[in-house]
Tab-separated table of C-alpha atoms in Angstrom:
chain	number	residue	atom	x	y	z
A	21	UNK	CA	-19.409	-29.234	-25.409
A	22	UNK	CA	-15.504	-29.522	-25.064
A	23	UNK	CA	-13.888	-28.674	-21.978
A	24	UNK	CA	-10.438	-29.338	-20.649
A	25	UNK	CA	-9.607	-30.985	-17.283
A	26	UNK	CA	-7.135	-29.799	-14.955
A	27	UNK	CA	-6.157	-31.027	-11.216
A	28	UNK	CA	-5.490	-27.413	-10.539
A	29	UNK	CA	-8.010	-25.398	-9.116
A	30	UNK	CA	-7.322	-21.320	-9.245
A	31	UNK	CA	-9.781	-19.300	-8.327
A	32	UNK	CA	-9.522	-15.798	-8.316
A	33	UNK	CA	-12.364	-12.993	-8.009
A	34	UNK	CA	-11.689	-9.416	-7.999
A	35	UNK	CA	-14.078	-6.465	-6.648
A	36	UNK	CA	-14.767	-2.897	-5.762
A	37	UNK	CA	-16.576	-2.983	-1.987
A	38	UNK	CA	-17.667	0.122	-0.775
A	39	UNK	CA	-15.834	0.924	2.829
A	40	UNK	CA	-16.850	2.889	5.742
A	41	UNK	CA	-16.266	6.360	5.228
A	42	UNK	CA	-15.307	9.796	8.168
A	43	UNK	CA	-16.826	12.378	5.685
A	44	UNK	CA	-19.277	13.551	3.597
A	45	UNK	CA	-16.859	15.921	2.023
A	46	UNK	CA	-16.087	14.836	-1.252
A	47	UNK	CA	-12.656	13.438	-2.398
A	48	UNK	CA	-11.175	14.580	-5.397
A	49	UNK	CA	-7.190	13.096	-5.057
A	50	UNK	CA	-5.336	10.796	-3.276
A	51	UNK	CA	-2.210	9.003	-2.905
A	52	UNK	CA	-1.253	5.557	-1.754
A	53	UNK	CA	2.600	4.629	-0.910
A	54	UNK	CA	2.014	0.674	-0.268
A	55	UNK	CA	-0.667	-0.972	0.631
A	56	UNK	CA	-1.217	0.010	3.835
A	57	UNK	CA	-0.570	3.697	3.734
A	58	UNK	CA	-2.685	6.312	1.824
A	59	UNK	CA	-4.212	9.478	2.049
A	60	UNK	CA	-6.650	11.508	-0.371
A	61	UNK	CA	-7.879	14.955	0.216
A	62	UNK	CA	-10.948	17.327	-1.334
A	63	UNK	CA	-13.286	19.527	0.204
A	64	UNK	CA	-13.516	21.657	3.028
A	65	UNK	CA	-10.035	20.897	3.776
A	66	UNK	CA	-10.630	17.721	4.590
A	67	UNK	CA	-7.865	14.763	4.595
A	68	UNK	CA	-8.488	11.494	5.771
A	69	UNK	CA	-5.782	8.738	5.922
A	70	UNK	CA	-5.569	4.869	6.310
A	71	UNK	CA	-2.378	3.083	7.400
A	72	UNK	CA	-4.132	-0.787	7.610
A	73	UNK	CA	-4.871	-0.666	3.987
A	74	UNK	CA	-8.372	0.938	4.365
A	75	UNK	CA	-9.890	-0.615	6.791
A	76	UNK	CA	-10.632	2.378	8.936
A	77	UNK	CA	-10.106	5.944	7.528
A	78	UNK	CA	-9.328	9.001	9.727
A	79	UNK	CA	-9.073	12.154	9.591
A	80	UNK	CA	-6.177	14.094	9.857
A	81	UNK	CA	-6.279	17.818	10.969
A	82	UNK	CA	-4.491	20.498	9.272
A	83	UNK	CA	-4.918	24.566	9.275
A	84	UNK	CA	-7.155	24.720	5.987
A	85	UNK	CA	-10.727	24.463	5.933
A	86	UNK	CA	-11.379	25.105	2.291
A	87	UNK	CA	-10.879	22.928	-1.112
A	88	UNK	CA	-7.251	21.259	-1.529
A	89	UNK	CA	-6.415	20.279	-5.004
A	90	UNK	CA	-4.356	18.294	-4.621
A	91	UNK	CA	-1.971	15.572	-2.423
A	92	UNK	CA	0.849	13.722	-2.827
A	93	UNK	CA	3.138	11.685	-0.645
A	94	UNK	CA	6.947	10.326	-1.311
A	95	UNK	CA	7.001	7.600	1.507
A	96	UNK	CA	5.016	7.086	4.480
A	97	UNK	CA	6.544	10.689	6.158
A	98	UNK	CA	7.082	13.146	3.271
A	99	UNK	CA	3.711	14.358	2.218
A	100	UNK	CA	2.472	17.981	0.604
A	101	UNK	CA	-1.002	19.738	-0.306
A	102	UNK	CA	-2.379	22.562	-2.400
A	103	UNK	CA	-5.084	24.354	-1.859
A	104	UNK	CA	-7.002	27.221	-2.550
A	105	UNK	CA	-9.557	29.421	-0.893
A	106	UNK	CA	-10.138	31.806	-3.481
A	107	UNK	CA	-8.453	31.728	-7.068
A	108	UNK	CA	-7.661	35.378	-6.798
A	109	UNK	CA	-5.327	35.290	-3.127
A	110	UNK	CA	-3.137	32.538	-3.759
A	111	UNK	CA	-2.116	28.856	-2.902
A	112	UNK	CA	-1.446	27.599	0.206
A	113	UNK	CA	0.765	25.377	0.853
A	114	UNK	CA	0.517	22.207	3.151
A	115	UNK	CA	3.337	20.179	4.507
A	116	UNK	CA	3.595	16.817	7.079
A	117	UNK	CA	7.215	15.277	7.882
A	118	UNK	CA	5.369	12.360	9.908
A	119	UNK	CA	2.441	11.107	7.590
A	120	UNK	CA	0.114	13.604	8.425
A	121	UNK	CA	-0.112	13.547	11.933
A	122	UNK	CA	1.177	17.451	11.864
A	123	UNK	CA	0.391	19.606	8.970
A	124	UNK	CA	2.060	23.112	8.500
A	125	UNK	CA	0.504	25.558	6.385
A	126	UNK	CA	2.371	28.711	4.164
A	127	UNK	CA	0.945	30.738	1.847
A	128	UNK	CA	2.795	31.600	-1.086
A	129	UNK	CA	3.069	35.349	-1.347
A	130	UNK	CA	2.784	35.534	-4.939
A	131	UNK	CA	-0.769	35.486	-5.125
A	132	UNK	CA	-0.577	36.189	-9.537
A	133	UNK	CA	0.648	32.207	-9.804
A	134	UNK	CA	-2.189	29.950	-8.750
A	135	UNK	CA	-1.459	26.086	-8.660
A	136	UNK	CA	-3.676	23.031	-8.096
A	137	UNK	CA	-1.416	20.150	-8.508
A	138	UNK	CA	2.142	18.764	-6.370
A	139	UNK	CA	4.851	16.368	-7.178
A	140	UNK	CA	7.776	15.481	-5.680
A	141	UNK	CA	10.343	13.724	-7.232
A	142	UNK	CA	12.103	12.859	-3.927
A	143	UNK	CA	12.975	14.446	-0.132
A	144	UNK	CA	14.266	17.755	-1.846
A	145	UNK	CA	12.958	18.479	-5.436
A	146	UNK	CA	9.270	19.145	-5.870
A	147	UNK	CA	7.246	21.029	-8.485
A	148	UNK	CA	4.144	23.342	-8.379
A	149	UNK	CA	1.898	23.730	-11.457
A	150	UNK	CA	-1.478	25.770	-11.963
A	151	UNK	CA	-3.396	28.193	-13.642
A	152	UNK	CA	-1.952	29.782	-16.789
A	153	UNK	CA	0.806	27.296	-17.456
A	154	UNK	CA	2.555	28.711	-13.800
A	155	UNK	CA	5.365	25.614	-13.121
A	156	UNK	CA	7.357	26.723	-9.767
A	157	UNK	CA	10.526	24.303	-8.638
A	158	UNK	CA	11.594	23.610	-5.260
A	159	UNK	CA	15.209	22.199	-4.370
A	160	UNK	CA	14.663	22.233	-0.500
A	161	UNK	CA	11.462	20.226	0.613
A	162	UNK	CA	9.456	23.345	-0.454
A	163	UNK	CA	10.667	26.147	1.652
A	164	UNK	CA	11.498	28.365	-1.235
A	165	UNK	CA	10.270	28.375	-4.686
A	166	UNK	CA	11.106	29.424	-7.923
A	167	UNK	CA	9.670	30.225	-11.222
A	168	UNK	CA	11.465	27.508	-14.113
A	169	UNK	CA	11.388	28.155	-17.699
A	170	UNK	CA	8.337	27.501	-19.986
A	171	UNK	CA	8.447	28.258	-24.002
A	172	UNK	CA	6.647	30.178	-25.020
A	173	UNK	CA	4.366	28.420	-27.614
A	174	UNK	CA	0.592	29.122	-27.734
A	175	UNK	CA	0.070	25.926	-25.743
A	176	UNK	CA	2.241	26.721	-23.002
A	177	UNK	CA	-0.053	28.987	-21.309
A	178	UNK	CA	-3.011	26.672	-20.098
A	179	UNK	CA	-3.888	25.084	-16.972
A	180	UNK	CA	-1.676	22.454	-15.510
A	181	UNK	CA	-3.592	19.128	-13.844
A	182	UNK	CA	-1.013	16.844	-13.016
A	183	UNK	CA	2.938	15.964	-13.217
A	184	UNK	CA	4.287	12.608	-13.380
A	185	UNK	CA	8.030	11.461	-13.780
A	186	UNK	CA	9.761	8.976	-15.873
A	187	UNK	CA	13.322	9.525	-14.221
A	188	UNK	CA	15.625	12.615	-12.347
A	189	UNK	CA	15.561	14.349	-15.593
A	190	UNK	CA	12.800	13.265	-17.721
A	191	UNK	CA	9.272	14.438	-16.839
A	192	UNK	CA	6.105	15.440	-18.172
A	193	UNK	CA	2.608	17.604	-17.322
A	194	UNK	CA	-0.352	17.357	-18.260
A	195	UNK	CA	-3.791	19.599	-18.587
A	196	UNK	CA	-5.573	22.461	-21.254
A	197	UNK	CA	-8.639	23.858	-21.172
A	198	UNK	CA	-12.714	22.450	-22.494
A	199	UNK	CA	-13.100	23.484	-26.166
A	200	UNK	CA	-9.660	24.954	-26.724
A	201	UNK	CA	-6.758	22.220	-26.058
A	202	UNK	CA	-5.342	19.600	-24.183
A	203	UNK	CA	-2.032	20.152	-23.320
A	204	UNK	CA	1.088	17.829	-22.839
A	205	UNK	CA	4.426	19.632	-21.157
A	206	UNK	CA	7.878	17.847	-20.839
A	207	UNK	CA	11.295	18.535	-18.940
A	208	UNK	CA	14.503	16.895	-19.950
A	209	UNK	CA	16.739	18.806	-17.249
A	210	UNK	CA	15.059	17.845	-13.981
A	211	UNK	CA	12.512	20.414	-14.003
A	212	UNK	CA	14.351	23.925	-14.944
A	213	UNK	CA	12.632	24.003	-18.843
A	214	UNK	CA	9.621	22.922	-20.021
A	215	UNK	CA	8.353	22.328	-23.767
A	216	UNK	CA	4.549	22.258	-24.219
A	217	UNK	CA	2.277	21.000	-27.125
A	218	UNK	CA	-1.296	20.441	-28.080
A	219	UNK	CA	-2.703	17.444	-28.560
A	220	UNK	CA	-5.930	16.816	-28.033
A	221	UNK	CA	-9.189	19.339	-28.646
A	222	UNK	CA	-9.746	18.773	-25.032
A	223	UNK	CA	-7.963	19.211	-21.620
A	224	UNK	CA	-6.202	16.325	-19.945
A	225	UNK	CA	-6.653	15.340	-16.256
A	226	UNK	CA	-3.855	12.737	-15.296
A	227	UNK	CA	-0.977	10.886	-17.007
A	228	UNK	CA	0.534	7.085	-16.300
A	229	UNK	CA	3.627	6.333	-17.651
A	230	UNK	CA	4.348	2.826	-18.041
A	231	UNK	CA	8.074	2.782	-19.471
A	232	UNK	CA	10.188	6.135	-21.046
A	233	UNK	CA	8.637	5.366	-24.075
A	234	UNK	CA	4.908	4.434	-23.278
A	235	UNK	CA	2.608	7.439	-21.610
A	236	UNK	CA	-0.961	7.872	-21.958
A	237	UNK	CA	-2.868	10.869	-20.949
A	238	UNK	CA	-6.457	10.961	-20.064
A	239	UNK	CA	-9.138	13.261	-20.181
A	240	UNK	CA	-12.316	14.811	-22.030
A	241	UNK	CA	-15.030	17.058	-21.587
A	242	UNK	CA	-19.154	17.107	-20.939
A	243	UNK	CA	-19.555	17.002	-24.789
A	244	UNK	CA	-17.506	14.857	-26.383
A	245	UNK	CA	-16.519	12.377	-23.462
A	246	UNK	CA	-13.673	10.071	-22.676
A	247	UNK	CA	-10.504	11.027	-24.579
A	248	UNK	CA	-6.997	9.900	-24.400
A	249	UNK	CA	-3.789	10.462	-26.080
A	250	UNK	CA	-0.840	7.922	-26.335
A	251	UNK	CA	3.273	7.899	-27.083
A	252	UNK	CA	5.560	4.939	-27.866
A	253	UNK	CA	8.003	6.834	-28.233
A	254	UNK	CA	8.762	9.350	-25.238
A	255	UNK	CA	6.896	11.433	-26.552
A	256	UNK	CA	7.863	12.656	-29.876
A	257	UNK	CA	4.790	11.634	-31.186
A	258	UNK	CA	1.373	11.578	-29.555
A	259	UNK	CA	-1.859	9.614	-30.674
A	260	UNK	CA	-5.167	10.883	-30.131
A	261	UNK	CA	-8.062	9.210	-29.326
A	262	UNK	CA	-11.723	9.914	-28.787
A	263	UNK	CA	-13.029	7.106	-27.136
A	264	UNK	CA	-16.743	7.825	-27.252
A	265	UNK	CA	-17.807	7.135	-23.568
A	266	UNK	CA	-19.660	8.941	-21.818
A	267	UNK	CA	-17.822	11.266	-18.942
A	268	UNK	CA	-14.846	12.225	-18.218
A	269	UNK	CA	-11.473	10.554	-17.342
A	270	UNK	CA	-10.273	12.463	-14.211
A	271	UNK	CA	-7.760	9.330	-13.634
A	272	UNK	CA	-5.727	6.685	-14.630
A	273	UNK	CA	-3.841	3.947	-12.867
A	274	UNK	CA	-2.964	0.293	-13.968
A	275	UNK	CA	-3.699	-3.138	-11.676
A	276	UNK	CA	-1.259	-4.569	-13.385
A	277	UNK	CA	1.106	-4.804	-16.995
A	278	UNK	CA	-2.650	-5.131	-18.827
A	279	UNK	CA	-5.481	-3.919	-16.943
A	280	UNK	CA	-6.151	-0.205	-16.610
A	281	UNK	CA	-9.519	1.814	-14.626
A	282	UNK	CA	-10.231	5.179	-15.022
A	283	UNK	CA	-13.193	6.811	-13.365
A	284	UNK	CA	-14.922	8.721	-15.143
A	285	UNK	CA	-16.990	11.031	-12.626
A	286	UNK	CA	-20.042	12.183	-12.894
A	287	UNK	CA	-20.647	9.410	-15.318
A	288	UNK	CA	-20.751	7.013	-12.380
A	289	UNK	CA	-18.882	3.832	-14.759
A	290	UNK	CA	-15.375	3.337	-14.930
A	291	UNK	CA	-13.386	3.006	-18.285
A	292	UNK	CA	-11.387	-0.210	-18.120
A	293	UNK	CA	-8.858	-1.985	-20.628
A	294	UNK	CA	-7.783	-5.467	-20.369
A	295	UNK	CA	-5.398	-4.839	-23.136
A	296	UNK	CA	-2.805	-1.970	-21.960
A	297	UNK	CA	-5.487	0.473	-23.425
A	298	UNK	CA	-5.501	-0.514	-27.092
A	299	UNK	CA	-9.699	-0.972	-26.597
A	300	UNK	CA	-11.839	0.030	-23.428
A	301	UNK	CA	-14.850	-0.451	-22.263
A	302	UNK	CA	-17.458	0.718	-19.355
A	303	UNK	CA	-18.412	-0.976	-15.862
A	304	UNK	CA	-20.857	0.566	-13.426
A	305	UNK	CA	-19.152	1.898	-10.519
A	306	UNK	CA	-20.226	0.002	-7.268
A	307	UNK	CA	-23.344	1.607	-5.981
A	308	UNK	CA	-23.395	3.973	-8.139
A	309	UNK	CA	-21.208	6.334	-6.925
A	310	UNK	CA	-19.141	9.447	-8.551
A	311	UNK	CA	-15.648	8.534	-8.624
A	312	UNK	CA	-12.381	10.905	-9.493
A	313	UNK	CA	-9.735	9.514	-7.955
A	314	UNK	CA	-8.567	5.575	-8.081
A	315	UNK	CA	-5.005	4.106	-6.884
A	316	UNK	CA	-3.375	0.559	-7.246
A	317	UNK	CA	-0.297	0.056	-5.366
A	318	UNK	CA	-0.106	-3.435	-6.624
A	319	UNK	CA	-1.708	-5.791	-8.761
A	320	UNK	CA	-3.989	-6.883	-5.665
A	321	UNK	CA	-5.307	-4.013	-3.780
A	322	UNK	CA	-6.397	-0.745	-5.313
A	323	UNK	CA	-8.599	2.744	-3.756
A	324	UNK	CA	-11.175	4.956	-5.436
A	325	UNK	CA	-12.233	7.763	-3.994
A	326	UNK	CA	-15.082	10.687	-4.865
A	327	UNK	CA	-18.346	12.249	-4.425
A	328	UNK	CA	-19.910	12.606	-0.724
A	329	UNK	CA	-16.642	11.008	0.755
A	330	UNK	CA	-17.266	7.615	-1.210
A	331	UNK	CA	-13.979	4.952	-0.172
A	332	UNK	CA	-13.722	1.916	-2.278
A	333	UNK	CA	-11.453	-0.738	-2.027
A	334	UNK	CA	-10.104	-3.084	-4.906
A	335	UNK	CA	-9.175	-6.536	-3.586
A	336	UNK	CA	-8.148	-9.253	-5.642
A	337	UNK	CA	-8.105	-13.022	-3.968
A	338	UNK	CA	-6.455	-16.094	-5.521
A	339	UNK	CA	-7.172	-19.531	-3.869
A	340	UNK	CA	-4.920	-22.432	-4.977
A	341	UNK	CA	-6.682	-26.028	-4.321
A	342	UNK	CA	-5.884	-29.391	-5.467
A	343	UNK	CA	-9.547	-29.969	-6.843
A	344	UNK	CA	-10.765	-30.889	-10.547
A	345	UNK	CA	-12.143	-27.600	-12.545
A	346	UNK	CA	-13.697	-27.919	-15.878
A	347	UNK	CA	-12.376	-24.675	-17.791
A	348	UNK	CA	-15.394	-24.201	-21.083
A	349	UNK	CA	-13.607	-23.886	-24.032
A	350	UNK	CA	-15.974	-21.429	-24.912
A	351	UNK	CA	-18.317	-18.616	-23.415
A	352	UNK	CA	-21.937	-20.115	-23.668
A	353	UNK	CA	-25.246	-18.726	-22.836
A	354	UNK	CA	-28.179	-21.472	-21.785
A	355	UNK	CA	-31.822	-21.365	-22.236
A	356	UNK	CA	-33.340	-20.546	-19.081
A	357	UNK	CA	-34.920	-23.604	-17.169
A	358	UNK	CA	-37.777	-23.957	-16.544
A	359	UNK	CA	-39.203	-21.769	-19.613
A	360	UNK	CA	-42.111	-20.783	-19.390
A	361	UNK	CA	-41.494	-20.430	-15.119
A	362	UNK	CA	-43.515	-19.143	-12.241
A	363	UNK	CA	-42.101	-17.738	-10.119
A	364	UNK	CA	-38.323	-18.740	-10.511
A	365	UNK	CA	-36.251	-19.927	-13.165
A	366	UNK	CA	-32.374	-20.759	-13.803
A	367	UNK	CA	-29.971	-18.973	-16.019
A	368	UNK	CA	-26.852	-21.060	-16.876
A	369	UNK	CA	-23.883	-19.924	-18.603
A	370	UNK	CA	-19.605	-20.782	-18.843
A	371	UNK	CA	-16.933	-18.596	-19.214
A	372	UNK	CA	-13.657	-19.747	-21.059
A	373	UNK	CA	-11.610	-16.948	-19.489
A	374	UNK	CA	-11.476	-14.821	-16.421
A	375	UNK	CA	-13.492	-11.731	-17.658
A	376	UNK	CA	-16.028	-8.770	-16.132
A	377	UNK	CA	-19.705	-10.438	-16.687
A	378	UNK	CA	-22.824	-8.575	-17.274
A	379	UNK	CA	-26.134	-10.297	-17.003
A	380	UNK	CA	-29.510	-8.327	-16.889
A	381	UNK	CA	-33.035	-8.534	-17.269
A	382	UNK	CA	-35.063	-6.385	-19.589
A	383	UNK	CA	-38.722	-6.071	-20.247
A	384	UNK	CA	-40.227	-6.141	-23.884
A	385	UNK	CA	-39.596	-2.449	-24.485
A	386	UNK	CA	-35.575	-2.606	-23.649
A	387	UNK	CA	-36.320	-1.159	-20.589
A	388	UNK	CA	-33.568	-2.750	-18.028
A	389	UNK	CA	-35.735	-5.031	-15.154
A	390	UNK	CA	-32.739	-6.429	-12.937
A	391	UNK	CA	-29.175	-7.143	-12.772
A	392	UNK	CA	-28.185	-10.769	-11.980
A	393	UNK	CA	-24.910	-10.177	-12.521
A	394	UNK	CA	-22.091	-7.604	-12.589
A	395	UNK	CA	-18.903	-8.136	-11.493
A	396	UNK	CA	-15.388	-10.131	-12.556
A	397	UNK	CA	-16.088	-13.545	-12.566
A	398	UNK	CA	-13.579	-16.958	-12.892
A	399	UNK	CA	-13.391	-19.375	-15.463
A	400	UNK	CA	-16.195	-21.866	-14.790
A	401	UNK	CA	-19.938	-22.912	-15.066
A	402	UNK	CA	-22.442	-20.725	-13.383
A	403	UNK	CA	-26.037	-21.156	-12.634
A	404	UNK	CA	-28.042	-17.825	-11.846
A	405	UNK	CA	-31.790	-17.810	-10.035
A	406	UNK	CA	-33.984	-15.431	-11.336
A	407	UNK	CA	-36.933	-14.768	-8.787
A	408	UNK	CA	-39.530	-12.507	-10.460
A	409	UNK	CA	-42.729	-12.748	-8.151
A	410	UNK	CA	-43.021	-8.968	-8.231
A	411	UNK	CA	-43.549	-8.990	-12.068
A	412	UNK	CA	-46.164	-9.135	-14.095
A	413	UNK	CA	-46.892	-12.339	-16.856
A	414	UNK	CA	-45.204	-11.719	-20.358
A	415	UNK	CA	-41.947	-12.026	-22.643
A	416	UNK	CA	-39.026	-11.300	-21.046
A	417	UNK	CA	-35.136	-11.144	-22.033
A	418	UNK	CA	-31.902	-11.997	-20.630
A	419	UNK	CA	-28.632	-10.607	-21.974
A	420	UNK	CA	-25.190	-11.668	-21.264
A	421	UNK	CA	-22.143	-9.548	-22.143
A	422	UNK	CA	-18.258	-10.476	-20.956
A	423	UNK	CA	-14.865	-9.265	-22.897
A	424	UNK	CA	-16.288	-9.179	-26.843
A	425	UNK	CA	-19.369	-11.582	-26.016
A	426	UNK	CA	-22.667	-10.846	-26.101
A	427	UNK	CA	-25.926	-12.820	-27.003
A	428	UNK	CA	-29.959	-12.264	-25.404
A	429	UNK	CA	-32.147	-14.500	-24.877
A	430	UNK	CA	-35.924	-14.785	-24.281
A	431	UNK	CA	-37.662	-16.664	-21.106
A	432	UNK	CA	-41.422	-16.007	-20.374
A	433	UNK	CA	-43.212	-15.296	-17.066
A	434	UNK	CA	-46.960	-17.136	-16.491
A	435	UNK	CA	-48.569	-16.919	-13.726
């Protein structure tokens, strides 16, 4: 086989890790400023913050003890919450000036417009949006509010998940409702009038927008699954997509100018693209936990947050050494060795390319026996034990999957 010699050795590995958690309460949103500063918020009022880039999490008291929808922070000071007690009496409001360590709380007293989602778009002008396609403006940190204009198309009236902002004037919502719509709002005078249109058959959850003319909008329902919709052109034109994965994307953020996660709850995988979303496909979240929130505030770290208070930190390490690496020219699966083996046998396999690798163990039947490997893995050659004293004598199969690869083969157990 044909590989090619270098003198310079990069090695870079990239991982979820589970961290050390104050609550039980799940997590539902957060919001990172830099990598060392974040905050994410969910049930029973709880907010819990890091400022050494996760590793220890506190939490932060404020007046509310019931669910807040959302959070978002400008800078390591400016920070605001919504949340709701009952859908019927109205949003409170939730305010810190010094990164959380005080948190004021005012209701808004008109308790017809609910709202479950915050943005600011800096110290002064922020925007409310909720329940019935209710958008409220604020031009002084969120003292007063005010109701903005929204057409009044049939699409205009559903619920509102989540604003993002391309620049002072340009900025778009996002959200509908299961089985009727999702919905796609956008302001081209700061704010004051919004346009809405459907474009999906289900709701949207969260947008990222990677230039003025490149958004995509994620979502999907319990039915139909992962969905998302995409514009290259500031949204004149939208492309739907039905992505056929199970779950839902409640997310979206990018590592970096390719790679994209979403997590896609109660599906416990994420939805990732190594090719700015033109093709996805799904990775088990660590332990196996519910995700609905992830962040990347740079192409190294990233945060995921979700069910039961589950934390999970992204970290991406690149070691630079002056050693000889042999980079495959190819990915290549090896016959297991020995074969037949009692108890223990060795997988080998190369990868040509830094990719996310997948190798399990499955009985005769297709029924999965053990995962050897999951997780991004280097360019390289890699050699994999595979202990099975607990199992009984028979066929077995190993199957190894990484970017478009995939190929099984069969090793046999006698004892």
């Amino acid at each position: 086989m044909c590989c090619l010699t270098l003198h310079l050795n990069v090695r870079a590995e990239g991982s979820w890790v589970k961290l050390i958690s104050p609550t039980p309460a799940t997590l539902r949103n957060c919001s990172f400023v830099d990598e060392l500063n974040g905050w994410a918020a969910g049930d029973n009022g709880i907010i819990v913050h890091t400022s050494n880039g996760g590793d220890t999490f506190v939490i932060q008291n404020n007046p509310v003890d019931y669910y807040i929808n959302d959070i978002f922070f400008l800078n390591k000071r400016l920070g605001w919450a919504v949340a709701n007690e009952f859908l019927l009496n109205g949003t409170t409001l939730l305010t810190t000036t010094n990164g959380g360590i005080n948190w004021t709380a005012k209701f808004l007293e008109d308790t017809t417009r609910i709202f479950r989602t915050v943005y600011f778009l800096d110290s002064l002008n922020g925007y409310l949006g909720g329940f019935g396609g209710a958008i409220n403006k604020t031009t002084d940190a969120g003292n007063s509010w005010f109701t903005v204009t929204v057409d009044s198309s049939e699409f205009s009236g559903f619920p509102i998940a989540k604003f993002k902002f391309v620049s002072a004037n340009i900025g778009y919502a996002c959200g509908g409702q299961i089985d009727i719509a999702g919905v796609i709002w956008k302001t081209t005078d700061s704010g004051s009038t919004w346009n809405a249109g459907g474009y999906s058959p289900e709701p949207f959850y969260n947008l990222f927008i990677k230039n003025s003319e490149r958004i995509i909008s994620v979502g999907g329902d319990f039915e139909y699954g992962v969905q998302i919709s995409k514009t290259t052109n500031g949204g004149s034109n939208w492309n739907y997509q039905s992505l056929g994965l199970f779950g839902q994307a409640y997310s979206i953020d990018f590592r970096n100018s390719k790679e994209a996660w979403m997590p896609l709850g109660y599906a416990r995988h994420w939805a990732v693209s190594f090719d700015t979303g033109m093709s996805w496909t799904t990775i088990p979240v660590t332990d196996s936990a519910e995700i609905y929130s992830v962040d990347f505030t740079d192409s190294l770290h990233g945060w995921a947050f979700g069910l039961d208070g589950v934390i999970l930190k992204y970290t991406y390490i690149t070691n630079i050494t002056n050693e000889n690496l042999n980079i495959p020219s190819s990915v290549t699966l090896f016959q297991n060795y020995p074969n037949p083996f009692n108890p223990k046998t060795k997988i080998n396999y190369e990868l040509k390319i830094a990719d996310f690798v997948s190798l399990k163990i499955f009985d005769v039947q297709g029924k999965e026996i053990q995962t050897l490997v999951n997780e991004n893995k280097v360019a390289g050659s890699y050699t994999i034990d595979f202990k099975a004293e607990n199992l009984p004598s028979g066929i077995y199969y190993y199957k190894l999957e990484t970017g478009n690869f995939s190929q099984t083969k069969k090793l046999i157990l006698l004892k």
